[in-house]
Short mmCIF file of C-alpha atoms and ligand atoms in Angstrom, two decimals:
data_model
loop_
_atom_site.label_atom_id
_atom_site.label_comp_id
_atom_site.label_asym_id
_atom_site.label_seq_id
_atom_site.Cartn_x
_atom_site.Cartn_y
_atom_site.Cartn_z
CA UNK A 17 173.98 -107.75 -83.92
CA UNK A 18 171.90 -110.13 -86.21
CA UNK A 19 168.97 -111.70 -84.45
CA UNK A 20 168.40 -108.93 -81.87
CA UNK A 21 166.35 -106.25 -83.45
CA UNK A 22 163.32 -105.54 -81.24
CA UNK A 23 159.70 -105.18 -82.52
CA UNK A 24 157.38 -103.29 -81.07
CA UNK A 25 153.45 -103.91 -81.85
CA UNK A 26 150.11 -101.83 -80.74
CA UNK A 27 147.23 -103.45 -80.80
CA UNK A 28 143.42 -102.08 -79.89
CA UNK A 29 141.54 -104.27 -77.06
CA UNK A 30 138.12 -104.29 -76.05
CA UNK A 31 136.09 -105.52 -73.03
CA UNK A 32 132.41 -106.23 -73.20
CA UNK A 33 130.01 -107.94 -70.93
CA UNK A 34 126.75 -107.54 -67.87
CA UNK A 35 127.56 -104.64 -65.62
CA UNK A 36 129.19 -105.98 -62.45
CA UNK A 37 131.30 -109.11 -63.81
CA UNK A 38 134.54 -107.37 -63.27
CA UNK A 39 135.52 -105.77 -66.41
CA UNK A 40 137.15 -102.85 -64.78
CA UNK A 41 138.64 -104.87 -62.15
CA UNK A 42 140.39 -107.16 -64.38
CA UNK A 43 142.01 -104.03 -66.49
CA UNK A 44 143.05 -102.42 -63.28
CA UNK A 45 144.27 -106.15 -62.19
CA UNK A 46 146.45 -106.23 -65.25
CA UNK A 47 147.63 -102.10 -65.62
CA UNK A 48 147.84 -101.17 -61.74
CA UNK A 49 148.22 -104.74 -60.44
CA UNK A 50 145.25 -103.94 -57.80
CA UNK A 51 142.14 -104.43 -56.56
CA UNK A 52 139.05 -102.89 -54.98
CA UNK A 53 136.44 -104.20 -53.52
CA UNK A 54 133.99 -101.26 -54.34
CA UNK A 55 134.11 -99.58 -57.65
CA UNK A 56 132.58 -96.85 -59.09
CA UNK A 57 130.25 -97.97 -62.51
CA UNK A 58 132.65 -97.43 -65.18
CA UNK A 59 130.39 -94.52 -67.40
CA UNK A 60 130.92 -94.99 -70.98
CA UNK A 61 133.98 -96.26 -71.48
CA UNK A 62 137.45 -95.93 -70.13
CA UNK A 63 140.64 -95.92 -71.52
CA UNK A 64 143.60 -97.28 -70.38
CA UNK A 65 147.15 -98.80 -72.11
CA UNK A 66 149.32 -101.68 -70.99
CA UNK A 67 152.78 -102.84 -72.45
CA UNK A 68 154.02 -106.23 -72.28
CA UNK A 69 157.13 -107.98 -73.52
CA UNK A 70 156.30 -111.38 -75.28
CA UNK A 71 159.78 -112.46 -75.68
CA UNK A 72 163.14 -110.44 -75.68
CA UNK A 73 162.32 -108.84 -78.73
CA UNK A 74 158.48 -108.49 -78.89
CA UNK A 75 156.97 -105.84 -77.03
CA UNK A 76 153.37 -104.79 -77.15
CA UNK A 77 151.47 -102.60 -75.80
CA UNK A 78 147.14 -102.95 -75.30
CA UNK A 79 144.89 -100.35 -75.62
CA UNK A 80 142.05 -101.30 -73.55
CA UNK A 81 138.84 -100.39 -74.41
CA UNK A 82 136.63 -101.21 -70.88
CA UNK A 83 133.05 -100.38 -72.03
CA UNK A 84 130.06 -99.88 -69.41
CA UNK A 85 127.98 -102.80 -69.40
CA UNK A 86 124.87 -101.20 -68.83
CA UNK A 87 121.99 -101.29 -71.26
CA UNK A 88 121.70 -97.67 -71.78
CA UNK A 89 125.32 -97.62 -73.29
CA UNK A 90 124.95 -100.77 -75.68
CA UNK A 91 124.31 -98.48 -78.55
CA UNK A 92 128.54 -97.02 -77.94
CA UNK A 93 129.50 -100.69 -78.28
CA UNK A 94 130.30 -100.59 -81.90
CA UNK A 95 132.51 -97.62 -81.86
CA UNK A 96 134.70 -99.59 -79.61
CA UNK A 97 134.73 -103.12 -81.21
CA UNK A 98 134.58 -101.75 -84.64
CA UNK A 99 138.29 -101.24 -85.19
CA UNK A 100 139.48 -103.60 -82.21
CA UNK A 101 141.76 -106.47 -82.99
CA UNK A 102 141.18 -108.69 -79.46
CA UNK A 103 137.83 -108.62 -77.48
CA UNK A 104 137.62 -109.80 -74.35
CA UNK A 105 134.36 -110.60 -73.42
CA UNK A 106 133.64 -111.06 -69.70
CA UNK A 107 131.01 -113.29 -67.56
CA UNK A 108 130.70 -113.89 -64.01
CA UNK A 109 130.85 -117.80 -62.86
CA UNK A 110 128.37 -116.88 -60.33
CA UNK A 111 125.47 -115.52 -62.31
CA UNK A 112 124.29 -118.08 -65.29
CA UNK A 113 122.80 -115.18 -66.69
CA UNK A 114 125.84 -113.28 -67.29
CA UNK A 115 127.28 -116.07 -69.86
CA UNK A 116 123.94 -115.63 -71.77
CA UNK A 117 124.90 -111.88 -71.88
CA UNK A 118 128.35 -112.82 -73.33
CA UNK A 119 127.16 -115.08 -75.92
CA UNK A 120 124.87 -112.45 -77.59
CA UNK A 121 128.21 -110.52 -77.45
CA UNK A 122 130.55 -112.89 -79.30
CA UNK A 123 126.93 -113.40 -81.89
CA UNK A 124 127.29 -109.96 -82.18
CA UNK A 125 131.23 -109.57 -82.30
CA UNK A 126 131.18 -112.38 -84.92
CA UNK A 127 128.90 -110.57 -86.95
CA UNK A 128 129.77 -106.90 -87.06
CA UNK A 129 133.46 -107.09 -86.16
CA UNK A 130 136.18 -107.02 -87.95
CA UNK A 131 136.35 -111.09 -89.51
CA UNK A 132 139.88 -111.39 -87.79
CA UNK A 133 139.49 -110.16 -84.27
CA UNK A 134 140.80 -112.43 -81.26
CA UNK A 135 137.84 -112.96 -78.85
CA UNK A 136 138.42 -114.48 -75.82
CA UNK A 137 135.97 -115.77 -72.85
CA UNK A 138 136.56 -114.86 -69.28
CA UNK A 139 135.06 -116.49 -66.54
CA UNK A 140 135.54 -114.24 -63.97
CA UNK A 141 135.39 -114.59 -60.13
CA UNK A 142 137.15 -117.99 -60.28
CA UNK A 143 137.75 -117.26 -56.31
CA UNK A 144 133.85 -117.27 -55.50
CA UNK A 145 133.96 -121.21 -56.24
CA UNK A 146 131.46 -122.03 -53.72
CA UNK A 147 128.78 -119.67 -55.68
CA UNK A 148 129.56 -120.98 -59.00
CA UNK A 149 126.80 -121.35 -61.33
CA UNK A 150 128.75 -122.01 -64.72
CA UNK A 151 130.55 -125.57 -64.66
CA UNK A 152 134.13 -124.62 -66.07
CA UNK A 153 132.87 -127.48 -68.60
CA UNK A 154 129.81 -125.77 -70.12
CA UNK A 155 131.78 -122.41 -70.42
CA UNK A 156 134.85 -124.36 -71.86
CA UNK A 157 133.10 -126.65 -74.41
CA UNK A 158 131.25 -123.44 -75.63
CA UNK A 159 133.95 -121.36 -76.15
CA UNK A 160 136.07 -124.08 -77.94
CA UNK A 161 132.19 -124.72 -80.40
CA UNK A 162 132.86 -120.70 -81.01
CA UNK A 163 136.24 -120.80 -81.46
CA UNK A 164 137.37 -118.90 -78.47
CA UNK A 165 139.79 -118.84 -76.19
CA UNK A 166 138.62 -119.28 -72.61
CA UNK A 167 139.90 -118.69 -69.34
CA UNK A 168 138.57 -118.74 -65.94
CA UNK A 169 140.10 -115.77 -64.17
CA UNK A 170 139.71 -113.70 -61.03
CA UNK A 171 140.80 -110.09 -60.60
CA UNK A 172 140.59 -110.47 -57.00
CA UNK A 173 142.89 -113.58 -56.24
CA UNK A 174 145.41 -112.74 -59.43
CA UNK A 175 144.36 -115.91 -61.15
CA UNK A 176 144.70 -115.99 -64.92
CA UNK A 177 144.79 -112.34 -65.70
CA UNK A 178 148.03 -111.90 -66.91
CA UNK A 179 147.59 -115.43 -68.64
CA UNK A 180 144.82 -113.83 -70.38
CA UNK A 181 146.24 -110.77 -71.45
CA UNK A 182 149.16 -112.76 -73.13
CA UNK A 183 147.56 -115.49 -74.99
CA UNK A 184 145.54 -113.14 -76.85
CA UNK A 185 148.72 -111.28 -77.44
CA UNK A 186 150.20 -114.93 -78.70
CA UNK A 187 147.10 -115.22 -81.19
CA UNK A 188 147.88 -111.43 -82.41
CA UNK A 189 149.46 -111.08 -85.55
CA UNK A 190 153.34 -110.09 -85.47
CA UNK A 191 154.54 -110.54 -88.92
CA UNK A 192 154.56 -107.02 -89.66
P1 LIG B 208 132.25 -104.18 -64.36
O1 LIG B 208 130.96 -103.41 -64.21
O2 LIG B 208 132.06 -105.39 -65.22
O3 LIG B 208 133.39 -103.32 -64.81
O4 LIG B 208 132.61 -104.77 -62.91
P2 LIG B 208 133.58 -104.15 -61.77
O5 LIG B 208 135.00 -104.32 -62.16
O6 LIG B 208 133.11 -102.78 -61.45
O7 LIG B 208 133.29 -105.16 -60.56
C1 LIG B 208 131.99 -105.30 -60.01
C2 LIG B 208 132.11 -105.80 -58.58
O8 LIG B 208 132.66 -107.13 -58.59
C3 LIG B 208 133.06 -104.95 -57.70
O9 LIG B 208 132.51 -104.89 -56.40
C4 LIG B 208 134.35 -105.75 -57.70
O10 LIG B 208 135.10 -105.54 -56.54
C5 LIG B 208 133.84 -107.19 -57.79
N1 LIG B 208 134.80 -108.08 -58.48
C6 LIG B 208 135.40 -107.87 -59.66
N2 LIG B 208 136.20 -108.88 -59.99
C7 LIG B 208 136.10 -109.80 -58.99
C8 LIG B 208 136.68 -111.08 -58.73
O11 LIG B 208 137.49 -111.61 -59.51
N3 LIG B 208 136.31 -111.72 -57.58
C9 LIG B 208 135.43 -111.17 -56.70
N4 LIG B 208 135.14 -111.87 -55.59
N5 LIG B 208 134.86 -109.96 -56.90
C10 LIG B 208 135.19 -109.29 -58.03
#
């Protein structure tokens, strides 16, 4: 009947960020719904696919592109972004250090990307409060400067990773 055709949308998604801030945790948060507390190094990059329903007729399914943070493998970067129409780009409230690392990311995301990708800031380990380094206000009012979107989220506790996930997939374009 009129009105209920469904739509169905694939979109590319990227993760970049310092080894160790919980990039593969929060794709395994969102895919498998888990968590472990010891990972093995994600090599490369790994591959994995989500599928969410926006609304009763929007569903769309992520494929995530969770790159290795690790220097050596900064050169593969590109090949990920390059096509990708969301990033997310990851630091850890804990380590000051690690929000440095993301801003060269969005520099260089904002640069070499493609001039309509969705970038998004996570601050992750939201549930290691009593470490935090990064006021929610610094990360916030630089991500808003930049014209990201921001969340604080933790792949541990479940806080703000399907949030995530969906406002990027909110900012996505569905007219097609
Ligand atoms: P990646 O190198 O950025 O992909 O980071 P990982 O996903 O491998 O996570 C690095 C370490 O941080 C692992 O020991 C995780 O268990 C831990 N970790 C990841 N996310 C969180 C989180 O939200 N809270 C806490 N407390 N630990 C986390």
């Amino acid at each position: 009947t009129a009105g209920s055709t469904s739509r169905f949308f694939q979109f590319k998604l990227v993760l970049l960020g310092e080894s160790a801030v919980g990039k593969s945790s929060l794709v395994l948060r969102f895919v498998k719904d888990q968590f472990e507390e010891f990972r093995e190094s994600t090599i490369g990059a790994a591959f994995l696919t989500q599928t969410i329903s926006l609304d009763d007729q929007t569903t769309i399914k992520f494929e995530i592109w969770d790159t290795a943070g690790q220097e050596r493998y900064k050169s593969l970067a590109p090949m990920y972004y390059r096509n990708a129409q969301a990033a997310v780009v990851v630091y850890d409230i804990t380590q000051s250090a690690s929000l440095d690392k993301a801003k060269s990311w969005v520099k260089e995301l904002q640069r070499q990307a493609s001039d309509s990708i969705i970038i998004a800031l996570a601050g992750n380990k939201a549930d290691l409060n009593e470490s935090r380094a990064v006021p929610t206000q610094e990360a916030a009012a630089y991500a808003k400067e930049a014209g990201l979107l921001f969340f604080e989220t933790s792949a541990k506790s479940n806080e703000n990773v399907s949030e995530l996930f969906e406002a990027i997939a909110r900012k996505l374009p569905l007219d097609a």
